[in-house]
Coordinates of C-alpha atoms and ligand atoms in Angstrom, one line a residue:
Chain A
M1 CA 0.0 0.1 0.3
R2 CA 1.7 3.6 -0.9
E3 CA 2.1 5.7 1.9
S4 CA -0.1 8.1 1.2
T5 CA -3.0 5.8 1.2
I6 CA -1.8 4.9 4.7
M7 CA -1.6 8.7 5.7
F8 CA -5.1 9.7 4.1
L9 CA -6.4 6.4 6.3
H10 CA -4.8 8.2 9.0
Y11 CA -6.2 11.8 7.9
V12 CA -10.0 9.8 7.9
A13 CA -9.4 7.6 10.9
A14 CA -9.1 11.1 12.8
V15 CA -12.4 12.9 12.1
L16 CA -14.1 9.2 12.4
I17 CA -12.2 9.1 15.9
M18 CA -14.4 13.2 16.7
I19 CA -17.7 12.0 15.2
T20 CA -17.5 8.8 17.4
G21 CA -16.3 9.6 20.2
L22 CA -19.4 12.4 20.2
I23 CA -21.2 10.2 20.1
H24 CA -20.1 7.5 23.1
L25 CA -19.6 11.0 25.3
L26 CA -22.8 12.0 24.1
A27 CA -24.5 8.8 25.2
N28 CA -23.3 7.9 28.2
N29 CA -23.6 12.1 29.6
D30 CA -26.8 13.4 28.0
P31 CA -29.7 11.0 29.6
V32 CA -32.3 12.1 27.0
I33 CA -29.6 11.4 23.2
G34 CA -28.2 9.0 25.6
A35 CA -31.2 7.4 25.9
A36 CA -32.4 7.4 21.4
I37 CA -28.4 6.3 21.1
K38 CA -29.2 3.2 23.2
A39 CA -32.4 2.0 21.7
S40 CA -30.4 0.0 19.1
P41 CA -28.0 -1.9 21.0
V42 CA -26.8 -3.3 17.2
L43 CA -25.8 0.2 16.1
Y44 CA -24.3 1.6 19.2
L45 CA -21.9 -2.0 18.9
G46 CA -21.2 -0.7 15.2
N47 CA -20.5 3.0 16.5
M48 CA -18.4 1.7 19.4
A49 CA -16.3 -0.7 16.5
I50 CA -15.7 2.2 14.5
F51 CA -14.4 4.3 17.4
L52 CA -12.2 1.6 18.2
A53 CA -11.3 0.3 14.7
A54 CA -9.7 4.1 14.2
L55 CA -7.9 4.6 17.7
L56 CA -6.6 1.9 17.5
Y57 CA -5.4 2.4 13.6
H58 CA -5.0 6.3 14.1
A59 CA -2.5 5.4 17.4
F60 CA -1.0 2.1 15.6
N61 CA 0.4 4.3 13.2
G62 CA 1.5 7.2 15.4
V63 CA 3.3 4.8 16.3
R64 CA 4.4 3.0 12.9
V65 CA 5.5 6.7 12.0
I66 CA 7.8 7.5 14.6
L67 CA 9.4 4.1 14.9
I68 CA 10.5 4.3 11.7
E69 CA 11.9 7.7 11.9
M70 CA 14.1 6.5 14.7
V71 CA 15.4 2.9 13.3
P72 CA 15.6 4.3 9.4
D73 CA 17.1 1.0 7.5
R74 CA 15.1 -0.2 4.7
C75 CA 14.5 -3.8 5.6
W76 CA 13.5 -2.9 9.3
T77 CA 11.0 -0.3 7.8
K78 CA 9.3 -3.0 6.1
W79 CA 9.6 -5.6 9.8
I80 CA 8.0 -2.8 11.5
S81 CA 4.8 -2.0 10.1
W82 CA 4.3 -5.9 10.0
A83 CA 4.5 -6.3 13.0
I84 CA 2.4 -2.8 14.3
L85 CA -0.3 -4.2 11.8
I86 CA 0.1 -7.8 13.7
V87 CA -0.9 -6.6 17.1
G88 CA -2.9 -3.8 16.0
I89 CA -5.8 -6.1 14.6
V90 CA -5.0 -8.6 18.0
T91 CA -5.7 -5.6 19.8
Y92 CA -8.5 -4.4 17.4
A93 CA -9.8 -8.8 18.1
V94 CA -9.7 -8.7 22.7
G95 CA -10.7 -4.4 22.1
L96 CA -14.1 -6.0 20.2
Q97 CA -14.6 -9.1 22.1
V98 CA -14.9 -6.2 25.1
L99 CA -16.9 -4.3 24.1
M100 CA -19.9 -6.9 23.1
V101 CA -19.3 -8.2 26.3
A102 CA -19.3 -4.8 28.6
L103 CA -22.3 -4.2 25.9
G104 CA -24.6 -7.4 26.8
F105 CA -23.5 -9.2 22.8
A106 CA -22.1 -12.2 24.8
Chain B
M1 CA 35.2 60.6 -29.0
A2 CA 36.3 58.3 -26.3
S3 CA 38.0 60.0 -23.3
E4 CA 34.0 62.6 -23.9
E5 CA 32.4 59.5 -23.1
A6 CA 35.3 58.3 -20.6
K7 CA 34.1 61.4 -18.7
E8 CA 30.8 60.9 -18.3
Y9 CA 31.6 58.8 -15.5
V10 CA 34.7 60.1 -13.5
L11 CA 33.4 60.8 -9.7
P12 CA 32.4 64.3 -8.6
P13 CA 35.7 64.9 -5.8
E14 CA 33.3 65.0 -3.2
V15 CA 31.3 62.1 -4.2
L16 CA 34.9 60.1 -4.4
E17 CA 36.1 61.2 -1.3
E18 CA 32.9 60.3 1.1
T19 CA 33.1 57.4 -1.1
V20 CA 36.3 55.7 0.1
K21 CA 35.5 57.4 3.6
A22 CA 32.7 55.7 3.7
S23 CA 34.4 52.1 2.5
E24 CA 38.0 52.8 5.3
E25 CA 35.3 53.4 8.0
L26 CA 33.6 50.0 7.3
W27 CA 36.9 48.3 7.1
K28 CA 38.2 49.4 9.7
P29 CA 39.2 46.7 13.0
V30 CA 36.5 47.8 15.5
R31 CA 36.5 45.2 17.8
K32 CA 38.3 41.9 18.9
I33 CA 35.8 38.4 18.5
K34 CA 36.9 35.0 19.5
F35 CA 36.3 32.0 17.0
R36 CA 35.7 29.0 18.0
I37 CA 36.5 27.0 15.3
Y38 CA 35.2 22.5 15.0
K39 CA 38.3 21.0 13.8
Y40 CA 37.9 17.6 12.5
N41 CA 39.4 15.2 9.8
P42 CA 37.4 11.9 9.7
R43 CA 40.0 10.0 8.8
K44 CA 42.9 10.7 10.9
D45 CA 41.2 12.0 13.7
Y46 CA 40.0 10.1 17.2
A47 CA 37.1 12.4 18.1
P48 CA 36.0 16.1 16.9
H49 CA 38.1 19.2 19.2
W50 CA 37.8 23.0 18.8
E51 CA 40.1 25.6 18.5
E52 CA 40.2 28.7 19.0
H53 CA 41.3 32.3 17.1
E54 CA 41.1 36.1 18.3
L55 CA 40.5 38.4 15.5
E56 CA 40.3 42.4 14.7
V57 CA 37.3 42.3 12.7
S58 CA 35.2 45.4 10.9
R59 CA 31.5 46.2 10.2
G60 CA 32.2 44.7 6.9
M61 CA 33.7 41.2 7.7
T62 CA 32.1 38.0 6.4
V63 CA 32.9 35.4 7.9
L64 CA 34.1 33.8 5.4
D65 CA 37.0 36.4 5.0
A66 CA 37.1 35.6 8.6
L67 CA 38.0 31.5 8.0
L68 CA 40.0 32.4 5.1
I69 CA 41.8 35.5 7.2
I70 CA 42.3 32.4 10.0
K71 CA 42.9 30.1 7.3
G72 CA 45.9 32.0 5.0
E73 CA 47.7 33.1 8.9
T74 CA 46.8 31.2 11.9
D75 CA 46.0 27.7 10.3
H76 CA 46.5 26.7 6.9
S77 CA 44.7 22.7 7.7
L78 CA 41.6 24.2 8.1
G79 CA 38.6 22.9 5.8
I80 CA 36.3 24.8 4.5
R81 CA 34.3 25.3 1.4
Y82 CA 33.8 28.7 -0.7
S83 CA 32.9 29.7 -4.0
C84 CA 31.1 33.1 -5.2
R85 CA 31.3 34.3 -2.5
M86 CA 27.9 36.2 -3.3
G87 CA 25.3 33.3 -1.3
L88 CA 24.9 31.6 -5.2
C89 CA 27.1 28.9 -4.7
G90 CA 26.0 27.3 -1.7
S91 CA 29.0 25.6 -0.6
C92 CA 29.8 27.4 2.3
A93 CA 26.9 27.5 4.6
M94 CA 27.3 26.2 8.4
M95 CA 26.6 26.2 12.0
I96 CA 26.9 30.0 12.7
N97 CA 26.1 30.2 16.4
G98 CA 23.8 26.5 15.9
K99 CA 22.2 28.8 13.1
Q100 CA 21.8 26.9 9.5
M101 CA 24.0 30.3 7.6
L102 CA 25.8 31.5 4.9
A103 CA 29.4 32.0 6.0
C104 CA 29.8 34.8 2.9
Q105 CA 26.8 36.5 3.7
T106 CA 26.7 36.9 7.0
R107 CA 28.3 39.8 8.9
V108 CA 30.9 38.4 11.7
L109 CA 29.3 41.2 14.4
E110 CA 25.6 40.7 13.5
A111 CA 26.7 36.5 14.4
A112 CA 28.0 37.7 18.1
G113 CA 25.7 40.3 18.5
S114 CA 26.3 41.8 22.0
G115 CA 29.0 38.7 22.7
D116 CA 32.6 38.2 21.3
V117 CA 32.3 34.5 20.6
V118 CA 31.6 32.8 17.1
E119 CA 31.2 29.2 16.9
L120 CA 31.8 28.2 13.7
R121 CA 31.2 24.4 12.8
P122 CA 29.9 22.0 10.2
L123 CA 26.3 21.8 9.1
D124 CA 24.7 19.5 11.7
N125 CA 22.4 16.0 10.1
F126 CA 25.6 15.4 7.3
P127 CA 28.2 13.5 8.1
V128 CA 31.6 15.4 8.8
E129 CA 34.0 16.0 5.6
R130 CA 37.3 17.2 7.2
D131 CA 36.2 20.0 9.9
L132 CA 33.2 23.2 9.2
A133 CA 32.4 21.4 5.7
A134 CA 30.3 18.7 5.5
D135 CA 29.8 15.5 3.5
F136 CA 27.1 16.5 0.4
T137 CA 26.6 13.1 -0.9
S138 CA 23.5 11.9 0.3
F139 CA 22.2 14.8 0.0
F140 CA 23.1 14.9 -4.1
E141 CA 22.1 11.5 -4.5
K142 CA 18.6 12.6 -2.9
H143 CA 18.0 15.3 -5.2
R144 CA 18.7 13.6 -8.6
A145 CA 16.5 10.8 -7.0
V146 CA 13.5 12.7 -7.4
K147 CA 14.2 13.4 -11.2
P148 CA 15.0 17.7 -10.9
W149 CA 14.2 17.6 -15.1
I150 CA 11.0 17.4 -17.3
I151 CA 9.6 14.8 -18.3
R152 CA 7.9 14.7 -21.0
N153 CA 5.5 11.1 -23.2
D154 CA 5.9 13.6 -26.5
E155 CA 9.3 12.1 -27.3
V156 CA 9.1 13.1 -31.2
E157 CA 8.0 16.9 -30.0
L158 CA 11.3 16.7 -28.3
N159 CA 13.8 14.7 -30.1
N160 CA 12.5 17.4 -33.3
P161 CA 11.7 20.4 -30.9
T162 CA 8.5 22.5 -33.3
G163 CA 9.2 25.4 -30.3
P164 CA 9.0 26.5 -26.4
Y165 CA 6.5 25.2 -24.8
K166 CA 3.0 27.2 -23.9
Q167 CA 3.6 28.6 -20.3
T168 CA 1.4 31.2 -18.4
V169 CA 2.6 33.4 -16.3
D170 CA 0.3 31.9 -13.7
E171 CA 1.6 29.2 -14.1
Y172 CA 5.6 30.3 -13.9
A173 CA 4.8 31.4 -10.4
R174 CA 3.7 28.7 -9.5
Y175 CA 7.3 26.6 -8.7
Y176 CA 8.6 30.2 -9.1
Q177 CA 10.9 30.4 -5.7
F178 CA 11.1 26.8 -6.0
T179 CA 14.7 27.5 -8.7
D180 CA 15.6 29.9 -5.9
C181 CA 17.0 27.4 -4.4
I182 CA 21.3 27.1 -4.6
K183 CA 21.7 23.2 -2.9
C184 CA 23.2 24.8 0.6
G185 CA 21.5 22.2 1.9
A186 CA 20.5 24.5 5.2
C187 CA 17.4 22.7 5.5
L188 CA 17.9 19.6 5.4
S189 CA 20.3 20.6 8.3
A190 CA 17.7 22.6 10.2
C191 CA 15.0 19.2 9.7
P192 CA 13.7 17.6 12.8
T193 CA 13.2 14.8 10.7
A194 CA 16.7 14.7 8.9
A195 CA 18.1 13.9 12.6
T196 CA 16.5 11.3 13.1
D197 CA 16.0 9.2 9.1
Y198 CA 18.8 9.4 7.1
E199 CA 16.9 8.4 4.8
Y200 CA 13.4 10.7 4.5
L201 CA 14.4 12.7 1.4
G202 CA 14.2 16.2 3.4
P203 CA 13.2 19.0 2.3
Q204 CA 15.6 20.2 -0.4
A205 CA 14.3 17.4 -2.3
L206 CA 10.1 17.2 -1.5
A207 CA 11.2 20.9 -3.1
Q208 CA 11.5 20.5 -6.2
A209 CA 10.1 17.2 -6.5
Y210 CA 7.0 19.7 -6.4
R211 CA 8.8 21.9 -8.6
Y212 CA 9.3 19.6 -11.2
I213 CA 5.6 18.0 -10.8
V214 CA 3.8 21.9 -10.9
D215 CA 6.4 22.7 -13.7
T216 CA 3.4 22.8 -16.7
R217 CA 6.0 21.6 -19.4
D218 CA 6.5 18.4 -16.9
D219 CA 4.2 15.0 -17.0
G220 CA 6.4 13.4 -14.7
L221 CA 3.9 12.6 -12.0
D222 CA 3.5 9.3 -12.0
V223 CA 7.6 8.3 -12.5
R224 CA 8.1 10.5 -9.2
I225 CA 5.2 9.3 -7.5
P226 CA 7.5 5.9 -6.2
I227 CA 9.1 8.2 -5.1
V228 CA 8.5 10.5 -3.1
D229 CA 5.3 8.7 -1.7
T230 CA 7.4 6.2 0.6
E231 CA 7.6 5.4 4.2
H232 CA 11.0 7.9 3.7
G233 CA 8.9 10.8 1.7
C234 CA 7.1 13.3 2.2
W235 CA 5.0 12.2 4.6
R236 CA 7.4 12.5 7.6
C237 CA 7.6 15.6 7.0
H238 CA 5.9 17.1 10.4
F239 CA 5.4 20.7 9.2
A240 CA 7.4 21.9 11.3
A241 CA 9.2 25.1 9.0
S242 CA 12.1 25.1 10.8
C243 CA 13.3 24.8 7.1
S244 CA 11.7 27.6 5.6
D245 CA 13.0 29.1 8.8
V246 CA 17.2 28.5 7.9
C247 CA 16.5 29.1 4.2
P248 CA 19.3 31.6 2.9
R249 CA 17.1 32.1 -0.5
G250 CA 14.1 32.3 1.4
V251 CA 12.6 29.7 -0.3
D252 CA 9.7 28.0 1.6
P253 CA 10.4 24.4 1.2
A254 CA 7.6 23.7 4.0
Q255 CA 5.2 24.5 1.6
G256 CA 6.3 22.9 -1.5
I257 CA 6.2 19.3 0.6
Q258 CA 2.7 20.5 1.9
L259 CA 1.3 21.3 -1.1
L260 CA 3.1 17.9 -2.7
K261 CA 0.8 16.1 -0.7
K262 CA -1.7 17.5 -2.1
L263 CA -1.3 16.5 -5.2
L264 CA -0.2 12.8 -4.2
I265 CA -4.1 12.5 -2.6
K266 CA -5.9 14.6 -5.9
R267 CA -4.3 12.0 -8.0
K268 CA -5.7 9.1 -6.0
F269 CA -8.8 10.3 -7.1
G270 CA -7.4 10.6 -10.7
L271 CA -6.9 14.0 -10.7
K272 CA -3.7 16.0 -11.9
P273 CA -2.3 19.0 -11.5
H274 CA -1.9 19.7 -14.8
K275 CA -2.3 18.8 -19.0
P276 CA 1.2 18.7 -20.3
A277 CA 2.2 22.3 -22.4
E278 CA 1.7 22.6 -25.3
A279 CA 4.5 23.6 -27.8
L280 CA 4.2 26.8 -29.3
P281 CA 5.2 25.7 -33.5
A282 CA 3.7 29.2 -34.9
K283 CA 6.6 30.7 -32.9
V284 CA 9.1 28.8 -34.3
K285 CA 8.2 29.1 -37.9
A286 CA 8.0 32.7 -38.0
E287 CA 11.5 33.0 -36.1
K288 CA 13.1 30.7 -39.3
E289 CA 11.3 32.9 -41.0
G290 CA 11.5 36.1 -39.9
Ligands
LIG301 S1 16.0 25.0 -0.2 FE1 16.8 26.8 0.4 S2 18.2 25.9 2.6 FE2 17.7 23.8 1.4 S3 19.2 23.9 -0.2 FE3 17.5 25.0 -1.7 S4 18.4 26.8 -1.0 FE4 19.6 25.6 0.7
LIG302 S1 8.5 21.4 7.3 FE1 9.3 18.9 6.9 S2 11.4 19.3 5.4 FE2 11.2 20.8 6.8 S3 12.0 20.8 8.6 FE3 9.8 21.0 9.2 S4 9.4 18.1 8.7 FE4 11.6 18.7 8.0
LIG303 S1 30.3 30.8 -1.6 FE1 29.1 30.5 -2.7 S2 27.1 30.7 -1.4 FE2 29.0 31.4 -0.3

């Protein structure tokens, strides 16, 4: 994948974090809006799944960028990207499971 | 006739006197300055060290003037690089009291400020060739890597030109400032990314990539994408703009890099910056005929 695609998704993830994060905050802090949002638990779970995915993508890509700059050796660059991708996917899988348990889906 | 013409250029005596006086004033020694100079020959020395030289300096004396006096009188082994002595060749950039500057364009008293010490060392982020001369091998490799020349696909026109390529003033203005780059290396030296990521293409090369990509005579965006759109390419720029801050020619490489990123994103959606300029055969024909 080209670096521009990765970085474009990085910025898209930032926007998604703001939108889904706001929905999450409103759902848990405003009783009226919260009730409306949580009326559909599946949709709320979807929001949280997107929030978690965007958050992890943005955070792990940030770590990848820092590591690439600190260890500029070209053969390490590929390894760093793959290692971060795997750690990211595992973290997301665990996080999603925790979310499903917390929201009563499992 | 010739003597009459020559007469017109003789300065009136009072102006001449004033000019001589001003020049004497400019070159009169006014202060003693201590020069702290980095000395290191990587082929011979185990570690770098500092040497100090004291010099009476005048108001007009540049750091390069002072270095040439030191080299001529007290330390013949001093390694420095210079050529034009007028801020055009980009050879003499170095760290002057911690900031990237051209030695031939910086006056000693301006660098010293209210202090009496001027510290000189080779450019940061560059390997040392010897003393104050940095090794530019990788810098020029990066510059060459972005293909800093016009790329066209119309082989026939390239091999048998029928006329100059059409370009409006507005189109020229898009890249004009970047043509002022003298490849002095000050920007790469000030870049925090380049400080750790030695594979990073750097502000100079990336700004030049942008300069050619937006030149309407060029059609090389797709050829340059695999070079600049990489892990160590333009996306590693964090827009701190230290590069633009130190450029002695007023080029703004940081802006060039951000605009380059924008072009790359637009290309993802199928957009190109321009249609390659066409040749103007009529003009050549007219020139040939007339
Ligand atoms: S952009 Fe400016 S600082 Fe960088 S190499 Fe060119 S002239 Fe020097
Ligand atoms: S703006 Fe980009 S290229 Fe310029 S100094 Fe900052 S990180 Fe380096
Ligand atoms: S000697 Fe050419 S820029 Fe200083």
